[in-house]
């Protein structure tokens, strides 16, 4: 079993053990097993970075074994500079979510922790799959644990939100399945992605494939106008569910564009890039304006996620190194920042049981340590220099200016809207005199919460101050992807 198999199956194994043997009367033991499982799962991903050959665009840590022989489906794994950091991010966020739910979850603790560990393994499987059918199996399987997390531990309208999440993402994926079957027939019976990247497809076939993949991946990102499921799901999901959904699950769709849409349908990607850029700018600007009028903190951060992911899709379709690298950096940075924002809201919700901005005011007076963390994460959400939120957005804006000045100018306007809704929320929730008795009675964060906030703060600052380790890993893979797309365009 190679490193990637260990990264996928270690959390799934621990999750299965928790589901089989965990009981609420042994909740404390269940939590420790979950923590050990998540830490071991993180530990087995670290050698991937330590042994990664920087400067190579080739797939590394490749594993290949037959799976379903009669259809030529293989258990084929590998990572490159595009997927490596997403694997590490998934394992890291899983540790954070397990610690964050330590005291908060008191019912069905084994099922809660087990679902997150299994989900972690499945998402790493998506990022590591080099066989299209294996990718599809992992991609769809991620829906099941997240559906249960929302439907069991969510808020009052959890069933509605869980169904909406499931149906939106499943329906989009069905068109992708049709595209996969078509490509299987065109390639002479192969599901190998590298083979598909070399297929000489006609213009009409590429266009149909592009929109089939768009249906699956745009819903997952989510891009405007298929983003409406996300705020409802975030509002109803438990804090850990919101953190994982925003930090990692949205990245599955963005990653799909890089693995399927751009290399398999390069001509169609160029032809429809104007549409993709337009939809991205609508997400960045219009959805940013929608975020400003939200009264629910979770809804505000959910809409801000749609706006931030708009930078990701914008970066992909300006077709230059800076844009694609910036978009991938933005994916990773958004993972840290959005998880931190949702977990911060969770800290307040656990104490006051309200997500309404109007229920707070003057929190800094009673929770000064927590308010300091919240200020850092809010600034990162605005895109303040020296935080993770700045690097990717700045790279994408520069790339957009290089592509077209006015597109870059429109994208840059999002920094103003981001600062407006983020700082306005911070002002109303944290600053001023204590607004009511609930706020006066608040206790500052305990050691467990401080650990969660501290780990995320370290990553937000490290990535903002020293992004070179992140960009070095992806440079060669991004250059190779763009070279492939450009050559196809010339042909």
XYZ file of N, CA and C in Angstrom, residues 337-438:
306
model
N -9.125 30.137 5.644
C -9.867 31.321 6.111
C -11.342 31.008 6.327
N -11.971 30.307 5.392
C -13.402 30.014 5.544
C -13.646 29.071 6.714
N -12.756 28.084 6.896
C -12.890 27.205 8.062
C -12.789 28.017 9.348
N -11.833 28.953 9.392
C -11.670 29.797 10.578
C -12.906 30.663 10.820
N -13.475 31.227 9.763
C -14.658 32.077 9.917
C -15.844 31.286 10.462
N -16.090 30.103 9.888
C -17.235 29.309 10.352
C -17.019 28.780 11.769
N -15.794 28.386 12.100
C -15.533 27.892 13.452
C -15.635 29.029 14.471
N -15.281 30.252 14.067
C -15.449 31.414 14.961
C -16.929 31.672 15.245
N -17.748 31.576 14.192
C -19.197 31.721 14.389
C -19.718 30.619 15.311
N -19.157 29.421 15.156
C -19.549 28.299 16.014
C -19.244 28.545 17.475
N -18.118 29.203 17.760
C -17.756 29.522 19.159
C -18.832 30.401 19.792
N -19.295 31.409 19.052
C -20.355 32.291 19.574
C -21.688 31.554 19.662
N -22.007 30.747 18.653
C -23.286 30.032 18.641
C -23.390 29.045 19.802
N -22.279 28.393 20.141
C -22.288 27.442 21.259
C -22.641 28.118 22.584
N -22.359 29.411 22.686
C -22.606 30.131 23.938
C -23.967 30.831 23.957
N -24.351 31.423 22.837
C -25.564 32.263 22.804
C -26.708 31.584 22.044
N -26.391 30.606 21.207
C -27.373 29.883 20.386
C -28.143 30.810 19.444
N -27.382 31.730 18.868
C -27.945 32.598 17.831
C -26.839 32.935 16.830
N -27.221 32.963 15.564
C -26.289 33.383 14.522
C -26.607 34.791 14.022
N -27.650 35.403 14.570
C -28.059 36.732 14.120
C -27.053 37.788 14.581
N -26.640 38.642 13.669
C -25.690 39.706 14.014
C -26.278 40.613 15.095
N -27.595 40.837 15.026
C -28.261 41.734 15.984
C -28.231 41.204 17.414
N -27.970 39.902 17.596
C -27.949 39.319 18.946
C -26.641 39.619 19.685
N -25.701 40.257 18.979
C -24.383 40.493 19.577
C -24.050 41.978 19.576
N -22.858 42.275 20.032
C -22.360 43.645 20.118
C -21.461 43.756 21.338
N -20.242 44.257 21.158
C -19.337 44.433 22.288
C -18.708 43.136 22.798
N -18.624 42.121 21.951
C -18.053 40.833 22.391
C -16.601 40.993 22.828
N -15.889 41.986 22.279
C -14.486 42.190 22.638
C -14.311 42.456 24.135
N -15.330 42.977 24.780
C -15.234 43.293 26.209
C -15.186 42.042 27.075
N -15.878 40.996 26.649
C -15.959 39.782 27.470
C -15.108 38.638 26.912
N -14.744 38.709 25.631
C -13.945 37.649 25.009
C -12.768 38.267 24.235
N -11.837 38.929 24.941
C -10.765 39.641 24.225
C -9.847 38.725 23.408
N -9.503 37.547 23.932
C -8.616 36.635 23.184
C -9.308 36.180 21.901
N -10.558 35.799 22.049
C -11.305 35.330 20.891
C -11.475 36.448 19.864
N -11.745 37.668 20.345
C -11.943 38.803 19.432
C -10.676 39.079 18.622
N -9.492 38.861 19.230
C -8.235 39.063 18.505
C -8.117 38.068 17.348
N -8.446 36.804 17.608
C -8.443 35.806 16.528
C -9.468 36.174 15.453
N -10.661 36.565 15.905
C -11.728 36.891 14.952
C -11.327 38.059 14.061
N -10.597 39.038 14.641
C -10.132 40.178 13.840
C -9.149 39.718 12.768
N -8.216 38.835 13.131
C -7.257 38.323 12.150
C -7.979 37.609 11.007
N -8.934 36.746 11.353
C -9.633 35.984 10.320
C -10.506 36.893 9.454
N -11.088 37.923 10.062
C -11.894 38.881 9.298
C -11.013 39.646 8.309
N -9.836 40.051 8.779
C -8.911 40.752 7.881
C -8.460 39.843 6.737
N -8.229 38.563 7.046
C -7.854 37.618 5.986
C -8.995 37.459 4.988
N -10.219 37.481 5.479
C -11.388 37.380 4.601
C -11.499 38.604 3.692
N -11.013 39.743 4.176
C -10.991 40.972 3.356
C -9.890 40.924 2.305
N -8.879 40.086 2.512
C -7.722 40.086 1.622
C -6.635 41.038 2.073
N -6.436 41.171 3.396
C -5.389 42.052 3.931
C -4.014 41.480 3.589
N -3.078 42.308 3.075
C -1.718 41.806 2.825
C -1.101 41.186 4.073
N -0.275 40.162 3.851
C 0.372 39.360 4.912
C -0.568 38.337 5.530
N -1.763 38.175 4.967
C -2.637 37.063 5.360
C -2.877 36.188 4.125
N -3.308 34.964 4.375
C -3.526 34.015 3.277
C -4.535 34.536 2.258
N -5.526 35.292 2.717
C -6.579 35.766 1.823
C -6.094 36.716 0.745
N -4.914 37.316 0.950
C -4.418 38.319 0.002
C -3.739 37.689 -1.207
N -2.928 36.653 -0.976
C -1.979 36.179 -1.990
C -2.686 35.735 -3.270
N -3.633 34.806 -3.135
C -4.312 34.266 -4.308
C -5.114 35.314 -5.057
N -5.844 36.148 -4.300
C -6.665 37.178 -4.951
C -5.793 38.170 -5.711
N -4.669 38.537 -5.113
C -3.772 39.490 -5.766
C -3.199 38.900 -7.050
N -2.811 37.623 -7.012
C -2.277 36.958 -8.205
C -3.334 36.901 -9.314
N -4.574 36.575 -8.935
C -5.643 36.485 -9.935
C -5.956 37.861 -10.520
N -5.967 38.892 -9.679
C -6.232 40.248 -10.182
C -5.137 40.685 -11.159
N -3.877 40.420 -10.817
C -2.773 40.761 -11.728
C -2.909 40.005 -13.054
N -3.262 38.717 -12.960
C -3.438 37.915 -14.178
C -4.603 38.437 -15.012
N -5.680 38.863 -14.339
C -6.847 39.386 -15.058
C -6.506 40.707 -15.748
N -5.715 41.546 -15.092
C -5.280 42.815 -15.708
C -4.438 42.526 -16.947
N -3.572 41.525 -16.841
C -2.734 41.118 -17.976
C -3.602 40.638 -19.144
N -4.708 39.965 -18.816
C -5.624 39.439 -19.827
C -6.458 40.562 -20.431
N -7.038 41.400 -19.561
C -7.858 42.533 -19.997
C -7.974 43.502 -18.821
N -7.593 44.746 -19.034
C -7.537 45.703 -17.922
C -8.875 45.833 -17.205
N -9.968 45.901 -17.964
C -11.273 46.162 -17.346
C -11.775 44.962 -16.548
N -11.451 43.767 -17.021
C -11.801 42.576 -16.234
C -11.033 42.597 -14.915
N -9.745 42.970 -14.973
C -8.948 43.090 -13.748
C -9.502 44.147 -12.805
N -9.950 45.268 -13.370
C -10.496 46.349 -12.542
C -11.788 45.905 -11.844
N -12.651 45.199 -12.588
C -13.892 44.694 -11.982
C -13.591 43.684 -10.874
N -12.617 42.798 -11.126
C -12.252 41.815 -10.104
C -11.703 42.505 -8.858
N -10.904 43.557 -9.062
C -10.310 44.265 -7.926
C -11.367 44.951 -7.068
N -12.489 45.329 -7.692
C -13.551 45.993 -6.912
C -14.088 45.077 -5.813
N -13.922 43.771 -5.991
C -14.414 42.826 -4.995
C -13.693 42.989 -3.661
N -12.443 43.481 -3.702
C -11.721 43.692 -2.449
C -12.417 44.750 -1.595
N -13.033 45.735 -2.272
C -13.767 46.775 -1.532
C -15.015 46.166 -0.888
N -15.764 45.364 -1.671
C -16.971 44.752 -1.119
C -16.623 43.777 0.002
N -15.535 43.012 -0.190
C -15.113 42.065 0.841
C -14.788 42.771 2.139
N -14.080 43.883 2.033
C -13.766 44.662 3.237
C -15.038 45.216 3.862
N -15.982 45.652 3.027
C -17.216 46.252 3.544
C -18.022 45.259 4.376
N -18.342 44.080 3.797
C -19.217 43.175 4.562
C -18.473 42.508 5.722
N -17.172 42.257 5.570
C -16.426 41.602 6.653
C -16.260 42.543 7.845
N -15.809 43.767 7.570
C -15.565 44.710 8.662
C -16.864 45.189 9.297
N -17.914 45.309 8.484
C -19.202 45.720 9.048
C -19.715 44.650 10.009
N -19.578 43.398 9.653
C -19.987 42.327 10.563
C -19.133 42.363 11.832
N -17.826 42.546 11.679
C -16.960 42.578 12.862
C -17.346 43.730 13.784
N -17.596 44.899 13.198
C -17.970 46.071 14.005
C -19.236 45.802 14.809
N -20.241 45.259 14.154
C -21.532 45.063 14.838
C -21.487 43.952 15.885
N -20.651 42.950 15.662
C -20.622 41.815 16.589
C -19.660 42.058 17.746
N -18.495 42.642 17.462
C -17.420 42.647 18.464
C -17.177 43.997 19.130
N -17.413 45.098 18.431
C -17.013 46.402 18.965
C -18.145 47.085 19.732
N -17.776 48.149 20.465
C -18.754 48.894 21.249
C -18.956 48.312 22.636
N -19.943 48.829 23.335
C -20.277 48.324 24.672
C -21.063 47.024 24.546
N -21.019 46.138 25.574
C -21.817 44.901 25.524
C -23.286 45.210 25.261
N -23.859 44.567 24.272
C -25.191 44.932 23.788
C -26.305 44.408 24.671
N -26.089 43.285 25.370
C -27.160 42.686 26.155
C -26.567 41.766 27.226
N -27.449 41.177 28.017
C -26.992 40.315 29.118
C -26.276 39.070 28.613
N -26.697 38.556 27.473
C -26.025 37.372 26.911
C -24.561 37.658 26.641
